Short mmCIF file of C-alpha atoms and ligand atoms in Angstrom, two decimals:
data_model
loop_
_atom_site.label_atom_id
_atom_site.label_comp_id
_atom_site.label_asym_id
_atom_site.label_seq_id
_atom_site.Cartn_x
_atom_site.Cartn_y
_atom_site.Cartn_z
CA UNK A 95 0.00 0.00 0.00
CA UNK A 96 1.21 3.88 -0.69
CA UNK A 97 2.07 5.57 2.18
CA UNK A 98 0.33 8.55 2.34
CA UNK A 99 1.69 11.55 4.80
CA UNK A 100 -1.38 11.47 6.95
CA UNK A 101 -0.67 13.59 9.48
CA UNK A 102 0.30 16.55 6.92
CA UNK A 103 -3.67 15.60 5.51
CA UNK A 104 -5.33 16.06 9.02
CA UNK A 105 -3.71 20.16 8.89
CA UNK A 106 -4.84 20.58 5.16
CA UNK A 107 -8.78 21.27 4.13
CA UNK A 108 -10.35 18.89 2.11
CA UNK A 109 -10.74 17.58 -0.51
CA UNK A 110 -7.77 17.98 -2.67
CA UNK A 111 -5.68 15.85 -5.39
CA UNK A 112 -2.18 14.88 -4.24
CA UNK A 113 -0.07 13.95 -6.59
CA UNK A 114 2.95 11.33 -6.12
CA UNK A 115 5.29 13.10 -8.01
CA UNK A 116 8.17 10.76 -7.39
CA UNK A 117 5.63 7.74 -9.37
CA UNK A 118 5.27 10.39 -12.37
CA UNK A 119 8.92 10.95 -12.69
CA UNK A 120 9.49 7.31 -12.76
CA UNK A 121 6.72 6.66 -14.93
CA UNK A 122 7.87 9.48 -17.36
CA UNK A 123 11.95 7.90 -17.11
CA UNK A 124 10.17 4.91 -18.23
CA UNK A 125 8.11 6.11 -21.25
CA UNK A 126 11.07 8.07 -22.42
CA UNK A 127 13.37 5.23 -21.94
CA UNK A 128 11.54 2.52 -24.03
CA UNK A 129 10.31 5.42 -26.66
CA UNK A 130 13.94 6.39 -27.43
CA UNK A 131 14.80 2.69 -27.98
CA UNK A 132 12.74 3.11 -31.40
CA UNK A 133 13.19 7.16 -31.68
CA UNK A 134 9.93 7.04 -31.22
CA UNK A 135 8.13 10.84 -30.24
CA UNK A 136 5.42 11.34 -26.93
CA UNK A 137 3.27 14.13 -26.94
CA UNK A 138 1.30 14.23 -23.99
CA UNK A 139 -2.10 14.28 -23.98
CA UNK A 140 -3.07 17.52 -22.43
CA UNK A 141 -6.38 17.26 -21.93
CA UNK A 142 -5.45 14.15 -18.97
CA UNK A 143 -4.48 16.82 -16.17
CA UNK A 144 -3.42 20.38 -17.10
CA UNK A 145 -1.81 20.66 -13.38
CA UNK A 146 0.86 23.58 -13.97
CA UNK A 147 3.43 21.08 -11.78
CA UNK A 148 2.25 18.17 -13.77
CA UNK A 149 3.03 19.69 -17.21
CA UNK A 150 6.06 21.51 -16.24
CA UNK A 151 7.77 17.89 -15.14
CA UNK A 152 6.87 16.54 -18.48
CA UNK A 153 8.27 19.24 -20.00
CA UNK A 154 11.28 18.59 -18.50
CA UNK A 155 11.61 14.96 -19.68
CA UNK A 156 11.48 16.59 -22.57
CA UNK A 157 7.94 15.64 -24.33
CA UNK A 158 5.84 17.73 -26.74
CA UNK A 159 2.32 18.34 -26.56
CA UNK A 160 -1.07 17.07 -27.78
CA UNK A 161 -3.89 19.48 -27.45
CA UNK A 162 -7.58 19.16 -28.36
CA UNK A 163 -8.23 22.93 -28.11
CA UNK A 164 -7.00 26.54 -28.40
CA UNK A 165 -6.73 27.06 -24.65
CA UNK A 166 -4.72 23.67 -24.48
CA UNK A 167 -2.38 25.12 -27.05
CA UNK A 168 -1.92 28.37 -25.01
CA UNK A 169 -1.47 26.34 -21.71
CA UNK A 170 1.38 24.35 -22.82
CA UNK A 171 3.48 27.23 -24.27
CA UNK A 172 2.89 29.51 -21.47
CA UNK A 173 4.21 26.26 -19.20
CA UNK A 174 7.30 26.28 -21.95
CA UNK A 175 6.57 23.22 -24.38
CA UNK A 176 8.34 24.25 -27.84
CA UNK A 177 5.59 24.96 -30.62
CA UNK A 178 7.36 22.81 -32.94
CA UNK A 179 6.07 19.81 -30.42
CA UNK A 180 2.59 20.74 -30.22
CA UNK A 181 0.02 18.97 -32.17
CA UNK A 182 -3.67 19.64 -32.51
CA UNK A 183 -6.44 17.43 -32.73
CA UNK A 184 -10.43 17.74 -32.35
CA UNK A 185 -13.38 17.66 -34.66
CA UNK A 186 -14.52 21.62 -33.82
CA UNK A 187 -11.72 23.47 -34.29
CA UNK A 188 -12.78 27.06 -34.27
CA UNK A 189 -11.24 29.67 -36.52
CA UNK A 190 -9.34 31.64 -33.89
CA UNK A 191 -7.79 27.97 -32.91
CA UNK A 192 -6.83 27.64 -36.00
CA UNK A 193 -5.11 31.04 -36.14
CA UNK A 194 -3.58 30.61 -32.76
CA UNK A 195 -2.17 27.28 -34.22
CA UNK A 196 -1.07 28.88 -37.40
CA UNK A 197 0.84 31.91 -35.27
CA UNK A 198 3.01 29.91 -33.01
CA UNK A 199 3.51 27.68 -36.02
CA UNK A 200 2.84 24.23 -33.54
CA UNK A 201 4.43 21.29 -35.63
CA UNK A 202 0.68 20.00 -36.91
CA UNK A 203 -2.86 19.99 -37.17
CA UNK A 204 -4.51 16.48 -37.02
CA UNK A 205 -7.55 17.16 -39.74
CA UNK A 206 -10.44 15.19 -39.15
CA UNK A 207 -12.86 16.35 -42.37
CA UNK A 208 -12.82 18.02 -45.53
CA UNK A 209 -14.53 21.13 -44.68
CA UNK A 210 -11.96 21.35 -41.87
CA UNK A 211 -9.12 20.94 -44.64
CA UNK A 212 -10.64 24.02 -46.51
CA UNK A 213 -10.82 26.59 -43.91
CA UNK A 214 -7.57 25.55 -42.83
CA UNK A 215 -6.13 26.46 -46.05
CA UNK A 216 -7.93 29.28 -46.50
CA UNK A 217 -6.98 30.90 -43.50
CA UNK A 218 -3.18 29.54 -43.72
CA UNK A 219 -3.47 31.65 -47.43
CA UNK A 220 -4.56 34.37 -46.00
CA UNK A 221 -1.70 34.63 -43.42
CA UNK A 222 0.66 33.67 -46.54
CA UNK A 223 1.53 30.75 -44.53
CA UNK A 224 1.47 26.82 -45.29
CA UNK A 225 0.15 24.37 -42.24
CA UNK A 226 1.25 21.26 -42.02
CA UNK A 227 -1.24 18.69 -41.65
CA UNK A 228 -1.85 14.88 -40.36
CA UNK A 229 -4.69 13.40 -41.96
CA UNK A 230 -7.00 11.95 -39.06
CA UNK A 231 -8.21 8.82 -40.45
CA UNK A 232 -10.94 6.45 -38.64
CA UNK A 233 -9.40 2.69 -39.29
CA UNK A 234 -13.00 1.12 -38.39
CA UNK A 235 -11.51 -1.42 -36.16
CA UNK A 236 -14.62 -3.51 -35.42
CA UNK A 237 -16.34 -2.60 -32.05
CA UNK A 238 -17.76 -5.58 -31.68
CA UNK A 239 -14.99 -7.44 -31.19
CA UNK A 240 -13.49 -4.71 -29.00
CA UNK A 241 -15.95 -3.08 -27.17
CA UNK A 242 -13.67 -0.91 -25.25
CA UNK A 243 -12.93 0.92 -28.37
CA UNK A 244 -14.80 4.10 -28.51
CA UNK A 245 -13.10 6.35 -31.06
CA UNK A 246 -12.30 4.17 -33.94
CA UNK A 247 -15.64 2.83 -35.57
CA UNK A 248 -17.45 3.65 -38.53
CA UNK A 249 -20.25 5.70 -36.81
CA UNK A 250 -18.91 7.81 -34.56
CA UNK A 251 -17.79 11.56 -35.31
CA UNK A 252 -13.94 11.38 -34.78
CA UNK A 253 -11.71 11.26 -38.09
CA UNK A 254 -12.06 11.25 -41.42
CA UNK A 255 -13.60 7.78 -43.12
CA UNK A 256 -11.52 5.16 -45.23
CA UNK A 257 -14.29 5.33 -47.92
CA UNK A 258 -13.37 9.19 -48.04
CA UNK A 259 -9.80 9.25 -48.17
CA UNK A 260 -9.67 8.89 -52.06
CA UNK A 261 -12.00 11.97 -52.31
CA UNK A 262 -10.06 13.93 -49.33
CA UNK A 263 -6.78 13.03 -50.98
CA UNK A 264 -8.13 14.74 -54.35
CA UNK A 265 -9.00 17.59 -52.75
CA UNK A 266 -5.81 18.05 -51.16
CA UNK A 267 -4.05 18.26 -54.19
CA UNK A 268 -6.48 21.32 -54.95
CA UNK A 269 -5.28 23.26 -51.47
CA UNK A 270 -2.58 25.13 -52.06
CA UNK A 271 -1.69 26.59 -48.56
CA UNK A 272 -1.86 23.04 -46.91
CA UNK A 273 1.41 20.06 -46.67
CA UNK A 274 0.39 16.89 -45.73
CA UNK A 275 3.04 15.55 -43.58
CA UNK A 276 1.63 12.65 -42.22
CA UNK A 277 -1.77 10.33 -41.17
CA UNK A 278 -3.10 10.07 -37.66
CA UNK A 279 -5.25 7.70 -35.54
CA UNK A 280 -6.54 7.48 -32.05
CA UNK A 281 -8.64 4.52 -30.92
CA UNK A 282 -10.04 4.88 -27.85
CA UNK A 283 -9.02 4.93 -24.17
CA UNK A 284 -8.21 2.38 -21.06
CA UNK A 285 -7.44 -0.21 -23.81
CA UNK A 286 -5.59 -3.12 -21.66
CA UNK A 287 -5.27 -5.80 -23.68
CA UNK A 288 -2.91 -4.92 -26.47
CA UNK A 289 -5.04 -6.61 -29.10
CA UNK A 290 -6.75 -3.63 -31.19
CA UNK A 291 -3.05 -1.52 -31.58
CA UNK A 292 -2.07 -4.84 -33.42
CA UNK A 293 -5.27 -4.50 -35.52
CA UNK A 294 -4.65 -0.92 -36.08
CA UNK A 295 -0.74 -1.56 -37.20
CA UNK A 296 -2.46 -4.05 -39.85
CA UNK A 297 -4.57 -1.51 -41.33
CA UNK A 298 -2.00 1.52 -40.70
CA UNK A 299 0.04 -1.23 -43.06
CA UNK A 300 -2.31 -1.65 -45.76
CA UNK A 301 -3.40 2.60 -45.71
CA UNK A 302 0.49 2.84 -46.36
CA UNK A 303 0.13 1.03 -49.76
CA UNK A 304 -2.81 3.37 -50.75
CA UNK A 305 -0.49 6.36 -50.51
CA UNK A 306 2.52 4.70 -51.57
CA UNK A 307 0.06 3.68 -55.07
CA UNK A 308 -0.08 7.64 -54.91
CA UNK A 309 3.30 8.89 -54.81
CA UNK A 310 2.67 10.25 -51.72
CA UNK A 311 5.82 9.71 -48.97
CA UNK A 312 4.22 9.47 -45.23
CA UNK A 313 6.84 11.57 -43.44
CA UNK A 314 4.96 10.88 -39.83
CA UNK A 315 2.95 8.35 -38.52
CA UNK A 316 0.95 9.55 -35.32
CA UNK A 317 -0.46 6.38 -33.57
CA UNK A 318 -1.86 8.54 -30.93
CA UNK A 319 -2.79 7.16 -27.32
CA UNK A 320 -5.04 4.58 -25.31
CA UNK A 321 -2.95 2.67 -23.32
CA UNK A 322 -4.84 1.42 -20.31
CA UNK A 323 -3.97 1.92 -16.47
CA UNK A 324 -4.47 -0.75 -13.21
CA UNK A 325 -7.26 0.74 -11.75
CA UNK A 326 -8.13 -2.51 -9.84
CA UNK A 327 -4.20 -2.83 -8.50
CA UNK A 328 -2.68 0.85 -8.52
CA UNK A 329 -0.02 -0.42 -5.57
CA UNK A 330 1.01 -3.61 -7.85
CA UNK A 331 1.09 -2.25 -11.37
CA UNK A 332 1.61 1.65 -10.73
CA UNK A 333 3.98 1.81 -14.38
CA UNK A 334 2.15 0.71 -17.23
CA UNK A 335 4.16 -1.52 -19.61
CA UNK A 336 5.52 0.60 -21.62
CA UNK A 337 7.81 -1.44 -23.29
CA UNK A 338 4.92 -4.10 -24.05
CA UNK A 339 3.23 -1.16 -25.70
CA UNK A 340 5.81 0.41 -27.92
CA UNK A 341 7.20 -3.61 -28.98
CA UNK A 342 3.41 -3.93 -30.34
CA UNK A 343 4.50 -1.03 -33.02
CA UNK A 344 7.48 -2.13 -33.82
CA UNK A 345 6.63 -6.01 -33.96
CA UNK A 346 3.78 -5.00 -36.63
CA UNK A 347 4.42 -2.05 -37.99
CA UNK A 348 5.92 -1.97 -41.32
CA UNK A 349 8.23 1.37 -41.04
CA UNK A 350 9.65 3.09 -43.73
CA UNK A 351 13.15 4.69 -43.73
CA UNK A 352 12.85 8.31 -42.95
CA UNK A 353 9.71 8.22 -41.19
CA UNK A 354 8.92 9.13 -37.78
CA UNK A 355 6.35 7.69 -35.40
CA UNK A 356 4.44 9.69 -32.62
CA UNK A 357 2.31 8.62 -29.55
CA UNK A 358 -0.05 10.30 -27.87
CA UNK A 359 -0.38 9.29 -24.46
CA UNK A 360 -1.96 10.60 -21.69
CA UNK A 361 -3.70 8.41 -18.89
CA UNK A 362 -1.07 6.22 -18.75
CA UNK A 363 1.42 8.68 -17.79
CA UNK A 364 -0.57 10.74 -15.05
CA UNK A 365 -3.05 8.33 -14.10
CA UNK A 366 -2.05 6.54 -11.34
CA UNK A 367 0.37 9.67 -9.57
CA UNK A 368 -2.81 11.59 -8.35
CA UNK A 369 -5.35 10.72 -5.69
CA UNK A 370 -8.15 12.31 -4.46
CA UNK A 371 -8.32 13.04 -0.98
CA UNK A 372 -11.22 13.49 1.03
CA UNK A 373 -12.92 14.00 4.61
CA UNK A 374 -15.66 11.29 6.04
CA UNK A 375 -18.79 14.08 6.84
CA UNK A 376 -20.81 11.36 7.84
CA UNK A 377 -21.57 7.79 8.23
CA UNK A 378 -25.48 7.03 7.85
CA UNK A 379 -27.18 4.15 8.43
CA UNK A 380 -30.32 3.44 5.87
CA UNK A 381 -32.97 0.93 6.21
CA UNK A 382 -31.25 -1.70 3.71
CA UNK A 383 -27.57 0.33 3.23
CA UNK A 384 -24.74 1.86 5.25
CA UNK A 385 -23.28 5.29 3.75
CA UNK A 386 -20.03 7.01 3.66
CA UNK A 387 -20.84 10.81 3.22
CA UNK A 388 -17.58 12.43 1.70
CA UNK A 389 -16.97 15.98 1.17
CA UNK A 390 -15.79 15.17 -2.04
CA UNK A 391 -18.52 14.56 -4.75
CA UNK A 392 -18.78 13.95 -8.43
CA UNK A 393 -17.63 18.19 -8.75
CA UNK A 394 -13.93 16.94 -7.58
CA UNK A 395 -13.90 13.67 -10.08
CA UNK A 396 -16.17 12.65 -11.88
CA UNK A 397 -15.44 9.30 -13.78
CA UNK A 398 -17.48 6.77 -11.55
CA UNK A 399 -20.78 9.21 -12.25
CA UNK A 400 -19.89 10.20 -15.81
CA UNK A 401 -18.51 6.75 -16.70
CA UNK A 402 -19.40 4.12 -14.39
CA UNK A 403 -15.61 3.47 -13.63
CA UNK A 404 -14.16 1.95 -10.98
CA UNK A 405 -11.24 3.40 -8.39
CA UNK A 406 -9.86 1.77 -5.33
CA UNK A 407 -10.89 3.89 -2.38
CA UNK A 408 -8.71 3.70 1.04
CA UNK A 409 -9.73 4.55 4.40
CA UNK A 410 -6.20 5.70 5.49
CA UNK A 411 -7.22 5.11 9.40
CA UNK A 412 -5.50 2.25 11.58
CA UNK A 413 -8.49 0.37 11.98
CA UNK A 414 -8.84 -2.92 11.62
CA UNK A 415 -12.24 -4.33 10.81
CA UNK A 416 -14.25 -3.91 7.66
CA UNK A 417 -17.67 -3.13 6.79
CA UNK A 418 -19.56 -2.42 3.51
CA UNK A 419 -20.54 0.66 2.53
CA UNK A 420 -22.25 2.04 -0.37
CA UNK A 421 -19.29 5.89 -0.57
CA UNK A 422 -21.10 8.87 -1.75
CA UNK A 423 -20.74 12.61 -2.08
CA UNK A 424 -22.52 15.70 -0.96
CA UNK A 425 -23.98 16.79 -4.44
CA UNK A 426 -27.27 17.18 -5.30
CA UNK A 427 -27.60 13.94 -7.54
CA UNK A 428 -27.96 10.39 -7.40
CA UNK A 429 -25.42 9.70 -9.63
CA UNK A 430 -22.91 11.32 -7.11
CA UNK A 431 -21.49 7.97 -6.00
CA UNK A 432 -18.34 6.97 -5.47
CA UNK A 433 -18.71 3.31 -4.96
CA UNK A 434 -21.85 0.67 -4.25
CA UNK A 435 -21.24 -1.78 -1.60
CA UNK A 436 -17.47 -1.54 -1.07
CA UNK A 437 -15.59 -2.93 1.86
CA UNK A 438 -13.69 -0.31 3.41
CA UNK A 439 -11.62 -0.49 6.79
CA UNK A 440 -14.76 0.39 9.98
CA UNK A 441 -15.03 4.08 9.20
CA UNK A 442 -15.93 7.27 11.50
CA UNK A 443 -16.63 10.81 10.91
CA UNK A 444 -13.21 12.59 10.16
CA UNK A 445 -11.29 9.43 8.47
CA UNK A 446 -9.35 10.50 5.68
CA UNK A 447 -9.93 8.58 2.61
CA UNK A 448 -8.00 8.32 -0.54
CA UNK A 449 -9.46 7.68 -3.85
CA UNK A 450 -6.92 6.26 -5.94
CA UNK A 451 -5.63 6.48 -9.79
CA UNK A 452 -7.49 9.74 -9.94
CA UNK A 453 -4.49 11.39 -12.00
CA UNK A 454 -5.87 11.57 -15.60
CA UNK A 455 -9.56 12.93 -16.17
CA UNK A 456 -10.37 14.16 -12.56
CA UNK A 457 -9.00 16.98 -11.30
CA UNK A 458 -8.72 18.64 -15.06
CA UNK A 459 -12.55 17.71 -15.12
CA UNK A 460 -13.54 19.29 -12.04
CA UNK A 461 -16.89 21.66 -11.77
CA UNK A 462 -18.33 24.21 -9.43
CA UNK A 463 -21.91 22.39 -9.67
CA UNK A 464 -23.37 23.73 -6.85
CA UNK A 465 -21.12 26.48 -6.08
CA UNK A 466 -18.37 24.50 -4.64
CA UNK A 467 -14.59 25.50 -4.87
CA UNK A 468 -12.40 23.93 -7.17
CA UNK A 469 -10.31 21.29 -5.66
CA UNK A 470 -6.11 22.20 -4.68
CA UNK A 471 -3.88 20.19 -5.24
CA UNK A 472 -0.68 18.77 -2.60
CA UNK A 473 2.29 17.24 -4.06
CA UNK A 474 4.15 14.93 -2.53
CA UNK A 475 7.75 16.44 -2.50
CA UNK A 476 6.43 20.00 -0.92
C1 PLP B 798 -7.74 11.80 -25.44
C2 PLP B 798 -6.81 11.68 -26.57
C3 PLP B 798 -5.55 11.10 -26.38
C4 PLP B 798 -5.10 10.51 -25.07
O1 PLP B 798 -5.80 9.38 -24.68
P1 PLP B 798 -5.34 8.53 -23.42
O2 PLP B 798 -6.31 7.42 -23.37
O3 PLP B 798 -5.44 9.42 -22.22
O4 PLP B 798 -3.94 8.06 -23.66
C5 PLP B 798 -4.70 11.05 -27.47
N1 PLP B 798 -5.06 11.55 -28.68
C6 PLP B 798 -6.25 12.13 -28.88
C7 PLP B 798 -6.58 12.66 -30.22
C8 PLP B 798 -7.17 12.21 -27.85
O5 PLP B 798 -8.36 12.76 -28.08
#
């Protein structure tokens, strides 16, 4: 189990996200050890945690940038990322986005349609500029089969369709203010077992020939990110396997000489550093359930209510015996729980609890539903 400074809790006001920042730097030597065994590139998924600390460690280790918005792309330069290792993604970009992106010339925009394509170029033109561009393409990996794969079918609205890519690549021939410089994918999110990135290196193989047959030279290859995190064992698998991940690429990936590959990862590299911790307000007895009242609620994190996911939650008391409790927060919803029927140490008004592998999508999602405060944050080497 993490040892958690609990006496240094009891003096703070709750709740807050504390961050393990000696797990992220190991996590981070990790990721940049096994990517520059293949000279492979990380952006980091911005939109995971935002955390000024957070980013400025990665930015140390020396990763760029993914960003899914304009205010993503001004967050990461004001924190000190280099332009030239931002990229852009997102199915709405606005036109002052787009400007932004095409000021601080960041190294690409990931294009998910063809009306997206041709305000690009037009406002690239009317800068007298050229923007380099990553096709976003939607490999239709079967969801079926995968049903943890949420961003890579036919139906849904990310990326731009194989059936289209013969028209979009017409078109692009047309748009004079706009390089292509690569093709893009993203698949989903949590993905554990390893099976659909060996799917998607298939039909990344295959796409190749289609713009080979076209004389057109792939310069970058952006794979971008999904790998999965422990939630059920943060203590026993706290560093994703990284290695595992990248030797699925390079095991079925056919690259070509000159050509650079990109990740976009996110989750797995903050994910299991933060924690939410909270205050027991209450413990209630119902007529069929026993609750733990937290002052933390779906406003502080938000995943079991918005997703149905699952975190390990600690009672960091010295108690010894157990009960079951259904852990809730204070808001004004039923969907504000935290866990049904989970056996937590015998807990009392006061006990600190710790929700755990809270570091990607929770604090960054916070909310002041209900006019609460936002959440601070507590780092574990200050
Ligand atoms: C969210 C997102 C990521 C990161 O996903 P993780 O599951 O956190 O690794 C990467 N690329 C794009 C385009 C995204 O939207």
């Amino acid at each position: 189990m993490q040892a958690f400074p609990i006496e240094k809790f009891r003096n703070l006001q709750t709740p807050f996200y504390f961050y393990d920042i000696e797990l992220l730097r190991k996590t981070l030597q990790v990721v940049v050890l096994e990517a520059a065994k293949y000279d492979y590139h990380i952006h980091y998924a911005v939109k995971a945690n935002k955390n000024p600390r957070i980013l400025s460690i990665i930015r140390e280790m020396g990763l760029g940038a993914d960003c899914v918005s304009g205010g993503e792309i001004e967050t990461v330069l004001n924190e000190g990322f280099s332009a030239e290792k931002v990229v852009f993604a997102g199915v709405g970009k606005t036109d002052w986005e787009i400007n932004l992106g095409l000021e601080k010339d960041i190294f690409c925009f990931n294009v998910e349609s063809i009306p997206e394509l041709v305000v690009i170029n037009h406002l690239a033109c009317a800068k007298n500029t050229i923007a380099r561009v990553a096709l976003r393409i939607n490999p239709e990996i079967d969801s079926h089969t995968h049903h943890y794969i949420t961003t890579g079918i036919k139906d849904n609205k990310f990326g731009i369709n194989l059936d289209q890519l013969d028209r979009v690549l017409d078109m692009l021939s047309t748009l004079s203010s706009i390089q292509l410089v690569g093709i893009h994918f993203h698949i989903g999110s949590q993905i554990m077992d390893l099976t659909p990135f060996r799917l998607l290196c298939s039909q990344v193989n295959e796409l190749q020939q289609k713009f080979i047959q076209r004389g057109i030279f792939l310069k970058h290859i952006n794979f971008g990110g999904g790998l999965g995190i422990d939630y059920e064992n943060p203590d026993e698998n706290p560093i994703p396997s990284f290695r595992e991940y990248f030797n699925v690429f390079r095991t079925h990936f056919f690259v070509l000489n000159n050509q650079q590959i990109h990740f976009e990862l996110g989750r797995s590299i903050v994910g299991q550093c933060g924690n939410l911790i909270s205050k027991v307000l209450y413990v209630k007895e119902g007529s069929v359930k026993r609750f733990v009242i937290l002052d933390a609620g779906f406003t502080e994190l938000i995943r079991p209510a918005f997703y149905e996911s699952y975190h390990v939650i600690e009672n960091l008391s010295l108690e010894e015996a157990t009960d079951v409790y259904d852990v809730v927060g204070p808001i004004c919803e039923s969907s504000d729980c935290f866990a049904k029927q989970r056996v937590l140490k015998k807990t009392y008004r006061g006990d600190i609890i710790a929700i755990r592998s809270a570091g990607a999508y929770g604090e960054v999602m916070a909310s002041q539903y209900n006019c609460r405060q936002l959440p601070k944050s507590h780092f574990s080497d200050c």
